[in-house]
Short mmCIF file of C-alpha atoms in Angstrom, two decimals:
data_model
loop_
_atom_site.label_atom_id
_atom_site.label_comp_id
_atom_site.label_asym_id
_atom_site.label_seq_id
_atom_site.Cartn_x
_atom_site.Cartn_y
_atom_site.Cartn_z
CA MET A 1 8.70 -40.15 5.13
CA ASP A 2 9.48 -38.33 1.88
CA TRP A 3 12.91 -36.83 2.38
CA SER A 4 12.88 -35.37 -1.13
CA LYS A 5 10.87 -32.45 0.25
CA ILE A 6 13.84 -31.25 2.30
CA PRO A 7 15.26 -29.09 -0.56
CA ASP A 8 11.82 -27.49 -1.03
CA ILE A 9 11.58 -26.73 2.68
CA LEU A 10 15.06 -25.18 2.69
CA ALA A 11 14.20 -23.14 -0.40
CA ILE A 12 11.00 -21.81 1.18
CA VAL A 13 12.83 -20.99 4.41
CA SER A 14 15.44 -19.07 2.39
CA LEU A 15 12.71 -17.22 0.48
CA SER A 16 10.92 -16.35 3.72
CA CYS A 17 14.17 -14.98 5.15
CA ALA A 18 14.63 -12.91 1.99
CA PHE A 19 11.08 -11.57 2.30
CA SER A 20 11.64 -10.75 5.96
CA SER A 21 14.90 -8.96 5.21
CA ILE A 22 13.37 -6.84 2.44
CA LEU A 23 10.29 -6.02 4.52
CA ARG A 24 12.22 -5.11 7.65
CA ARG A 25 12.10 -1.37 6.98
CA SER A 26 8.76 -1.06 5.18
CA ARG A 27 6.51 -3.84 6.41
CA THR A 28 2.81 -3.25 5.74
CA PRO A 29 -0.19 -5.43 6.67
CA ALA A 30 -0.28 -6.72 3.08
CA HIS A 31 3.39 -7.67 3.18
CA ARG A 32 2.94 -9.43 6.51
CA LEU A 33 0.22 -11.52 4.87
CA TRP A 34 2.64 -12.36 2.05
CA LEU A 35 5.16 -13.56 4.62
CA LEU A 36 2.46 -15.55 6.43
CA GLY A 37 1.45 -17.12 3.11
CA TRP A 38 4.97 -18.34 2.43
CA THR A 39 5.20 -19.65 5.96
CA MET A 40 2.08 -21.70 5.17
CA ILE A 41 3.80 -23.01 2.02
CA GLY A 42 6.68 -24.17 4.20
CA ILE A 43 4.22 -25.97 6.50
CA HIS A 44 2.65 -27.51 3.38
CA PHE A 45 5.98 -29.08 2.43
CA VAL A 46 6.47 -30.36 5.98
CA GLY A 47 3.04 -31.99 5.81
CA SER A 48 3.88 -33.43 2.38
CA MET A 49 6.89 -35.20 3.89
CA ILE A 50 4.74 -37.37 6.14
CA MET A 51 1.44 -37.61 4.23
CA GLY A 52 2.56 -40.89 2.63
CA ASP A 53 3.14 -42.60 5.99
CA PRO A 54 0.54 -45.15 7.13
CA GLY A 55 -1.73 -44.51 10.08
CA PRO A 56 -2.59 -41.32 11.94
CA LEU A 57 0.73 -39.63 11.12
CA GLY A 58 0.08 -39.84 7.40
CA LEU A 59 -3.50 -38.62 7.88
CA ALA A 60 -2.29 -35.65 9.90
CA GLY A 61 0.34 -34.87 7.25
CA SER A 62 -2.28 -34.97 4.51
CA ILE A 63 -4.62 -32.62 6.36
CA ILE A 64 -1.85 -30.23 7.37
CA GLY A 65 -0.27 -30.23 3.91
CA VAL A 66 -3.45 -29.44 1.98
CA THR A 67 -5.08 -27.04 4.45
CA SER A 68 -1.86 -25.02 4.75
CA LEU A 69 -1.71 -24.79 0.95
CA ALA A 70 -5.26 -23.45 0.93
CA ALA A 71 -4.42 -21.07 3.78
CA ALA A 72 -1.45 -19.69 1.81
CA GLY A 73 -3.67 -18.85 -1.15
CA ILE A 74 -6.23 -17.18 1.11
CA CYS A 75 -3.44 -15.06 2.66
CA PHE A 76 -2.25 -13.98 -0.79
CA MET A 77 -5.80 -13.01 -1.79
CA TRP A 78 -6.42 -11.24 1.50
CA ALA A 79 -3.26 -9.17 1.05
CA THR A 80 -4.59 -7.56 -2.14
CA VAL A 81 -7.78 -6.19 -0.54
CA PRO A 82 -7.25 -2.50 0.40
CA THR A 83 -9.21 -2.95 3.67
CA GLU A 84 -7.32 -6.08 4.78
CA ASN A 85 -7.35 -4.88 8.39
CA GLY A 86 -11.13 -4.50 8.54
CA VAL A 87 -13.23 -6.78 10.75
CA SER A 88 -15.41 -7.88 7.84
CA CYS A 89 -12.34 -8.78 5.75
CA ARG A 90 -10.84 -10.84 8.56
CA ARG A 91 -14.11 -12.66 9.08
CA MET A 92 -14.47 -13.30 5.36
CA ALA A 93 -11.00 -14.86 5.26
CA ILE A 94 -11.70 -16.95 8.38
CA VAL A 95 -15.03 -18.21 7.01
CA VAL A 96 -13.46 -19.14 3.66
CA PHE A 97 -10.62 -20.98 5.40
CA LEU A 98 -12.86 -22.87 7.82
CA THR A 99 -15.36 -23.98 5.18
CA VAL A 100 -12.77 -25.23 2.69
CA SER A 101 -10.76 -26.84 5.50
CA LEU A 102 -13.82 -28.82 6.59
CA TYR A 103 -14.17 -30.22 3.08
CA ILE A 104 -10.44 -31.06 2.93
CA VAL A 105 -10.61 -32.87 6.29
CA LEU A 106 -13.64 -34.88 5.13
CA ALA A 107 -11.83 -35.83 1.92
CA SER A 108 -8.77 -36.95 3.91
CA LEU A 109 -10.78 -39.16 6.27
CA GLY A 110 -11.64 -41.69 3.56
CA HIS A 111 -15.33 -42.37 3.13
CA PRO A 112 -17.55 -40.03 5.16
CA PRO A 113 -21.26 -40.00 4.25
CA GLY A 114 -22.24 -38.06 1.15
CA TRP A 115 -24.45 -35.68 3.08
CA ALA A 116 -21.40 -34.45 5.00
CA PHE A 117 -19.70 -33.41 1.74
CA ASP A 118 -22.92 -31.77 0.55
CA LEU A 119 -23.29 -29.85 3.81
CA SER A 120 -19.66 -28.73 3.57
CA ALA A 121 -20.15 -27.60 -0.05
CA VAL A 122 -23.21 -25.60 0.97
CA GLY A 123 -21.14 -23.97 3.71
CA ILE A 124 -18.47 -23.02 1.15
CA ALA A 125 -21.14 -21.38 -1.02
CA VAL A 126 -23.23 -19.73 1.68
CA GLY A 127 -20.63 -18.78 4.33
CA PRO A 128 -18.88 -15.93 2.45
CA LEU A 129 -22.22 -14.78 1.07
CA SER A 130 -23.55 -14.47 4.61
CA VAL A 131 -20.53 -12.37 5.66
CA GLY A 132 -21.03 -10.12 2.63
CA ILE A 133 -24.71 -9.62 3.47
CA VAL A 134 -24.08 -8.98 7.17
CA TYR A 135 -21.46 -6.31 6.38
CA ARG A 136 -23.16 -4.92 3.27
CA LYS A 137 -23.45 -1.46 4.86
CA ASN A 138 -19.68 -1.24 5.30
CA ALA A 139 -17.52 0.23 2.56
CA GLN A 140 -16.65 -2.95 0.64
CA HIS A 141 -14.23 -3.34 -2.22
CA SER A 142 -15.38 -5.04 -5.40
CA LEU A 143 -12.89 -7.83 -4.74
CA ARG A 144 -14.96 -8.77 -1.69
CA TRP A 145 -17.90 -9.62 -3.93
CA LEU A 146 -15.58 -11.46 -6.29
CA THR A 147 -14.71 -13.70 -3.33
CA VAL A 148 -18.40 -14.28 -2.67
CA GLY A 149 -18.99 -15.15 -6.33
CA LEU A 150 -16.03 -17.51 -6.58
CA GLN A 151 -16.94 -19.35 -3.40
CA PHE A 152 -20.59 -19.67 -4.37
CA ALA A 153 -19.61 -21.09 -7.76
CA LEU A 154 -17.13 -23.43 -6.04
CA GLY A 155 -19.78 -24.74 -3.66
CA ALA A 156 -22.13 -25.48 -6.56
CA GLU A 157 -19.34 -27.20 -8.49
CA LEU A 158 -18.49 -29.40 -5.50
CA LEU A 159 -22.10 -30.58 -5.29
CA VAL A 160 -22.05 -31.48 -8.99
CA LEU A 161 -18.64 -33.19 -8.81
CA ARG A 162 -19.66 -35.46 -5.94
CA ARG A 163 -22.74 -36.65 -7.76
CA GLN A 164 -20.98 -37.17 -11.09
CA THR A 165 -17.64 -38.62 -10.01
CA GLY A 166 -17.96 -39.53 -6.33
CA SER A 167 -14.28 -38.56 -5.94
CA PRO A 168 -13.55 -36.20 -3.02
CA GLU A 169 -9.98 -35.72 -4.31
CA LEU A 170 -11.34 -33.91 -7.37
CA GLY A 171 -13.25 -31.65 -5.00
CA VAL A 172 -10.01 -30.77 -3.20
CA ASP A 173 -8.33 -30.01 -6.54
CA ALA A 174 -11.30 -27.79 -7.43
CA ILE A 175 -10.94 -25.90 -4.15
CA LEU A 176 -7.23 -25.24 -4.70
CA PHE A 177 -7.83 -24.30 -8.35
CA VAL A 178 -10.41 -21.66 -7.38
CA ILE A 179 -8.23 -20.28 -4.59
CA TYR A 180 -5.16 -19.81 -6.76
CA LEU A 181 -7.17 -18.60 -9.74
CA GLY A 182 -8.55 -16.03 -7.31
CA CYS A 183 -4.97 -15.06 -6.41
CA CYS A 184 -4.25 -14.53 -10.12
CA ILE A 185 -7.35 -12.33 -10.57
CA TYR A 186 -6.73 -10.39 -7.37
CA PHE A 187 -3.11 -9.63 -8.23
CA TRP A 188 -4.09 -8.67 -11.77
CA TYR A 189 -6.61 -6.24 -10.31
CA SER A 190 -4.28 -4.68 -7.73
CA HIS A 191 -0.91 -4.90 -9.54
CA ASN A 192 -1.81 -4.01 -13.12
CA ALA A 193 1.04 -1.57 -13.66
CA GLY A 194 2.65 -3.91 -16.20
CA THR A 195 5.98 -4.15 -14.37
CA THR A 196 8.15 -7.23 -14.65
CA GLY A 197 7.36 -8.28 -11.09
CA SER A 198 3.60 -8.02 -11.55
CA ILE A 199 3.63 -9.94 -14.86
CA ILE A 200 5.71 -12.77 -13.37
CA THR A 201 3.54 -12.96 -10.24
CA ILE A 202 0.22 -12.95 -12.11
CA GLY A 203 1.48 -15.51 -14.63
CA GLY A 204 2.88 -17.67 -11.84
CA PHE A 205 -0.45 -17.73 -10.01
CA PHE A 206 -2.28 -18.65 -13.22
CA VAL A 207 0.04 -21.59 -13.91
CA TRP A 208 -0.17 -22.56 -10.22
CA ALA A 209 -3.96 -22.76 -10.56
CA LEU A 210 -3.64 -24.84 -13.73
CA VAL A 211 -1.58 -27.41 -11.82
CA PHE A 212 -4.76 -28.52 -10.02
CA VAL A 213 -6.46 -29.09 -13.39
CA LEU A 214 -3.57 -30.54 -15.38
CA GLY A 215 -2.50 -32.89 -12.57
CA PRO A 216 -5.80 -34.81 -12.33
CA ALA A 217 -6.15 -34.72 -16.14
CA GLN A 218 -2.71 -36.27 -16.59
CA GLU A 219 -3.49 -39.01 -14.06
CA HIS A 220 -6.76 -39.81 -15.79
CA TYR A 221 -5.79 -39.61 -19.47
CA LEU A 222 -2.03 -40.37 -19.31
CA PRO A 223 -1.57 -42.63 -16.26
CA GLY A 224 1.67 -44.03 -17.67
CA LEU A 225 3.29 -40.60 -17.87
CA HIS A 226 5.38 -39.84 -14.78
CA ILE A 227 6.00 -36.19 -13.96
CA GLU A 228 8.29 -35.36 -11.05
CA SER A 229 6.75 -33.41 -8.19
CA GLU A 230 9.40 -30.73 -8.65
CA VAL A 231 7.81 -29.85 -11.99
CA TRP A 232 4.43 -29.25 -10.33
CA ASN A 233 6.16 -27.12 -7.67
CA LEU A 234 7.83 -24.78 -10.18
CA PRO A 235 4.93 -22.24 -10.23
CA LYS A 236 5.44 -21.68 -6.51
CA TYR A 237 8.95 -20.45 -7.10
CA VAL A 238 7.90 -18.37 -10.09
CA VAL A 239 5.40 -16.58 -7.85
CA ALA A 240 8.05 -16.15 -5.14
CA ILE A 241 10.46 -14.56 -7.62
CA GLY A 242 7.70 -12.30 -8.90
CA MET A 243 6.80 -11.16 -5.39
CA LEU A 244 10.42 -10.44 -4.54
CA MET A 245 10.68 -8.36 -7.71
CA LEU A 246 7.48 -6.50 -6.75
CA LEU A 247 8.99 -5.63 -3.38
CA LEU A 248 12.23 -4.45 -4.95
CA GLU A 249 10.32 -2.40 -7.55
CA LYS A 250 8.33 -0.71 -4.79
CA GLN A 251 11.49 0.07 -2.85
CA ILE A 252 13.10 1.58 -5.95
CA GLU A 253 9.96 3.61 -6.60
CA ARG A 254 9.94 4.77 -2.99
CA SER A 255 13.61 5.73 -3.16
CA GLN A 256 12.98 7.74 -6.32
CA TYR A 257 10.05 9.47 -4.63
CA LEU A 258 12.10 10.35 -1.54
CA ALA A 259 14.85 11.75 -3.77
CA LEU A 260 12.39 14.40 -4.98
CA HIS A 261 10.10 14.88 -1.96
CA ASP A 262 10.40 15.93 1.66
CA ASP A 263 9.95 12.89 3.89
CA LEU A 264 8.15 14.79 6.66
CA THR A 265 5.57 16.76 4.65
CA ASP A 266 5.50 14.83 1.34
CA LEU A 267 5.97 18.15 -0.44
CA ALA A 268 8.41 18.67 -3.30
CA ASN A 269 11.96 19.18 -2.04
CA ARG A 270 14.43 21.78 -3.31
CA ARG A 271 15.62 19.58 -6.16
CA LEU A 272 12.11 18.99 -7.52
CA PHE A 273 11.21 22.63 -6.84
CA GLN A 274 14.04 23.85 -9.05
CA ASP A 275 12.99 21.47 -11.80
CA ARG A 276 9.34 22.55 -11.56
CA LEU A 277 10.30 26.22 -11.52
CA THR A 278 12.50 25.86 -14.60
CA GLY A 279 9.69 24.06 -16.43
CA ALA A 280 7.13 26.68 -15.40
CA LEU A 281 9.32 29.51 -16.69
CA GLU A 282 9.84 27.73 -20.01
CA ARG A 283 6.10 27.28 -20.45
CA ALA A 284 5.53 30.91 -19.52
CA ARG A 285 8.05 32.07 -22.17
CA ARG A 286 6.30 30.04 -24.87
CA SER A 287 2.80 31.16 -23.94
CA GLY A 288 3.62 34.73 -22.95
CA SER A 289 2.09 34.23 -19.50
CA SER A 290 3.47 35.00 -16.05
CA VAL A 291 4.66 32.92 -13.09
CA ALA A 292 4.51 34.01 -9.46
CA LEU A 293 6.93 32.70 -6.85
CA LEU A 294 5.98 32.93 -3.18
CA GLN A 295 8.84 32.55 -0.71
CA ILE A 296 7.44 31.72 2.76
CA ASP A 297 9.33 31.73 6.05
CA LEU A 298 7.62 30.87 9.35
CA ASP A 299 7.99 33.39 12.17
CA GLY A 300 8.70 31.98 15.61
CA PHE A 301 9.20 28.40 14.46
CA LYS A 302 12.57 28.02 16.21
CA ASN A 303 11.03 29.03 19.52
CA VAL A 304 8.25 26.48 19.09
CA ASN A 305 10.93 23.83 18.60
CA ASP A 306 12.91 25.03 21.62
CA THR A 307 9.89 25.28 23.90
CA TYR A 308 7.84 22.21 22.97
CA GLY A 309 10.39 19.97 21.28
CA HIS A 310 11.01 18.80 17.74
CA HIS A 311 7.90 16.61 17.74
CA MET A 312 5.73 19.73 18.02
CA GLY A 313 7.82 21.40 15.32
CA ASP A 314 7.22 18.46 12.99
CA LEU A 315 3.48 18.62 13.62
CA LEU A 316 3.52 22.34 12.89
CA LEU A 317 5.39 21.83 9.60
CA GLN A 318 2.89 19.17 8.54
CA TYR A 319 0.03 21.49 9.44
CA VAL A 320 1.53 24.33 7.38
CA ALA A 321 2.13 22.00 4.43
CA GLY A 322 -1.53 20.96 4.52
CA ILE A 323 -2.67 24.61 4.62
CA LEU A 324 -0.51 25.56 1.64
CA GLN A 325 -1.63 22.61 -0.46
CA ALA A 326 -5.28 23.28 0.31
CA ARG A 327 -5.06 26.94 -0.77
CA VAL A 328 -3.47 26.57 -4.20
CA ARG A 329 -4.49 24.84 -7.41
CA ARG A 330 -3.48 21.27 -8.23
CA SER A 331 -1.44 22.63 -11.14
CA ASP A 332 0.65 24.77 -8.79
CA THR A 333 3.66 23.52 -6.83
CA VAL A 334 4.20 23.70 -3.07
CA ALA A 335 7.71 22.82 -1.88
CA ARG A 336 9.60 22.71 1.38
CA THR A 337 12.99 24.20 0.57
CA GLY A 338 14.45 24.53 4.08
CA GLY A 339 13.83 23.86 7.75
CA ASP A 340 10.91 26.30 8.08
CA GLU A 341 10.93 27.66 4.53
CA PHE A 342 8.35 26.91 1.86
CA CYS A 343 7.92 28.00 -1.75
CA VAL A 344 4.81 28.15 -3.90
CA ILE A 345 4.92 28.32 -7.70
CA LEU A 346 1.76 29.85 -9.19
CA GLU A 347 1.64 29.21 -12.93
CA GLU A 348 -0.39 31.55 -15.16
CA ALA A 349 -0.60 33.89 -12.19
CA GLY A 350 -2.04 36.78 -14.19
CA ARG A 351 -1.67 40.20 -12.63
CA ARG A 352 0.55 40.88 -9.63
CA GLU A 353 -2.49 41.67 -7.54
CA ALA A 354 -3.70 38.07 -7.83
CA ALA A 355 -0.44 36.66 -6.45
CA THR A 356 -0.35 39.31 -3.73
CA SER A 357 -3.91 38.38 -2.77
CA VAL A 358 -2.90 34.72 -2.42
CA ALA A 359 0.07 35.72 -0.26
CA ALA A 360 -2.13 37.91 1.96
CA THR A 361 -4.63 35.07 2.41
CA LEU A 362 -1.86 32.66 3.41
CA GLU A 363 -0.38 35.18 5.84
CA LYS A 364 -3.77 35.65 7.48
CA ILE A 365 -4.43 31.91 7.82
CA LEU A 366 -0.95 31.13 9.16
CA SER A 367 -1.21 33.89 11.76
CA GLU A 368 -4.35 32.36 13.27
CA PRO A 369 -4.01 30.23 16.44
CA VAL A 370 -3.81 26.47 15.97
CA THR A 371 -4.08 23.63 18.50
CA LEU A 372 -1.63 20.78 18.02
CA ALA A 373 -1.15 17.91 20.48
CA GLY A 374 -3.10 19.80 23.13
CA GLN A 375 -1.03 23.00 22.80
CA ARG A 376 -2.42 26.19 21.33
CA LEU A 377 0.18 27.87 19.15
CA ARG A 378 0.22 31.13 17.27
CA ILE A 379 3.04 31.87 14.90
CA GLY A 380 3.01 33.78 11.64
CA ALA A 381 4.63 33.87 8.22
CA SER A 382 6.64 36.31 6.15
CA ILE A 383 5.99 36.00 2.42
CA GLY A 384 7.90 37.49 -0.48
CA VAL A 385 6.29 37.65 -3.93
CA ALA A 386 8.22 37.87 -7.21
CA ILE A 387 6.72 37.76 -10.70
CA PHE A 388 8.25 36.41 -13.90
CA PRO A 389 9.05 38.14 -16.25
CA GLU A 390 8.43 41.50 -14.54
CA ASP A 391 10.87 41.06 -11.64
CA ALA A 392 13.37 38.56 -13.07
CA LYS A 393 14.35 36.87 -16.33
CA ASP A 394 15.40 33.45 -15.02
CA SER A 395 14.81 31.12 -12.10
CA GLU A 396 17.88 32.17 -10.11
CA GLU A 397 17.01 35.86 -10.24
CA LEU A 398 13.39 35.10 -9.42
CA CYS A 399 14.37 33.14 -6.30
CA ILE A 400 16.71 35.92 -5.16
CA GLU A 401 14.03 38.58 -5.68
CA ALA A 402 11.40 36.58 -3.78
CA ASP A 403 13.91 35.92 -0.98
CA VAL A 404 14.78 39.60 -0.66
CA ARG A 405 11.12 40.57 -0.47
CA MET A 406 10.45 37.85 2.08
CA TYR A 407 13.19 39.15 4.39
CA SER A 408 11.89 42.68 3.91
CA SER A 409 8.44 41.47 5.00
CA LYS A 410 9.96 39.67 7.99
CA GLN A 411 11.73 42.85 9.09
CA GLU A 412 8.49 44.78 8.89
CA ARG A 413 6.73 42.13 10.98
CA LYS A 414 9.43 42.28 13.66
CA GLU A 415 8.84 45.98 13.95
CA ASP A 416 5.10 45.45 14.33
CA THR A 417 4.46 45.16 18.05
CA ARG A 418 1.11 43.50 17.41
CA ILE A 419 2.82 40.25 16.55
CA PRO A 420 3.24 38.05 19.69
CA ARG A 421 6.86 38.05 20.81
CA ASN A 422 8.66 34.88 19.62
CA GLY A 423 5.33 33.59 18.35
CA LEU A 424 4.60 31.89 21.66
CA ARG A 425 2.86 34.39 23.94
CA GLU A 426 -0.56 32.84 23.54
CA ALA A 427 0.68 29.27 23.93
CA GLN A 428 2.63 30.13 27.06
CA SER A 429 -0.29 31.92 28.70
CA ILE A 430 -2.49 28.88 28.15
CA SER A 431 0.10 26.46 29.44
CA ARG A 432 0.19 28.40 32.71
#
């Protein structure tokens, strides 16, 4: 038993715990596959401890060690596919794993007949292709066809290698090289932002793939040169560091996003709204154009919360956010500035009538009944419109003017007996 693998096992366990700790709050299917991949690396080291033992135990260690290493690479590739939860993607990963594992088992057994290796190589080439053809009508990512191409080329290469060298070990090295080269390509495709974490991860996978080329080359051309196994294992830890940095970079990016956006509706929050408004006014001053600010307050929202609970209130806020975003241009800004308050910045608004028309359209839409979670609700909205530079000369004055006009509109709506009392009359009649 090779006790020198104990430090590697402890290191992988520590890395897995670090991954698990970082992913505890924001674990996605892709991240779970990362964690599964590193678990497979830990199993690989456990298998490596006993693969040198004579008899069945050593054979089992060899099979477990190499197949788990292949499984780890497949998990890492699978994690980069946007549809990793799809049935076709799962079946593609299973077919790839089973076909390469069959070849690895045959290579570990010693001297199986040549036709068994050829049949296994054909399975490696044809299996993923068959999955791709069967699910060709599904929406498939281009990486799926890259998998098909890599595995087909690998199967052909295995057929050639067996006839030219007769060494099944070279076939296993070829399998692992293709798998980890695929990891490099997949991560380059999906993490090409140029961040430190992505560069380290992509480079680590590339060097990891080269290990399965340089190792056999060193044994063949420089048999007297002894390289410690720890040197060949270094790319694993480079990739681990890169992945940890990717996770931390994503968490920092998410924290920065949440600092400027409302978590419930994904709209701009008050801080980002003020920044956008200041920028819009500056651009309007330079170009001589106008900016319209719409201050929106929902009527009857508190009673919806009190009657149906905060869950219904959250659904209603999300619904309103979607309505507002759908009715303005991409260049405009929609923000949630309070509990049931929203603001819309219309740049290059033109004449006042145009902004007033937008406000009237929004009021009409928001006053229409809506069914959420099986409950039919009917609220309303009071909207105040202020125009820069006609109504105010800076952002503070513009917000005050829009707020005043919004409250004036709300007072007029309260006096209008046509508005359902507390915004809930229709919902309550239905619930009866």
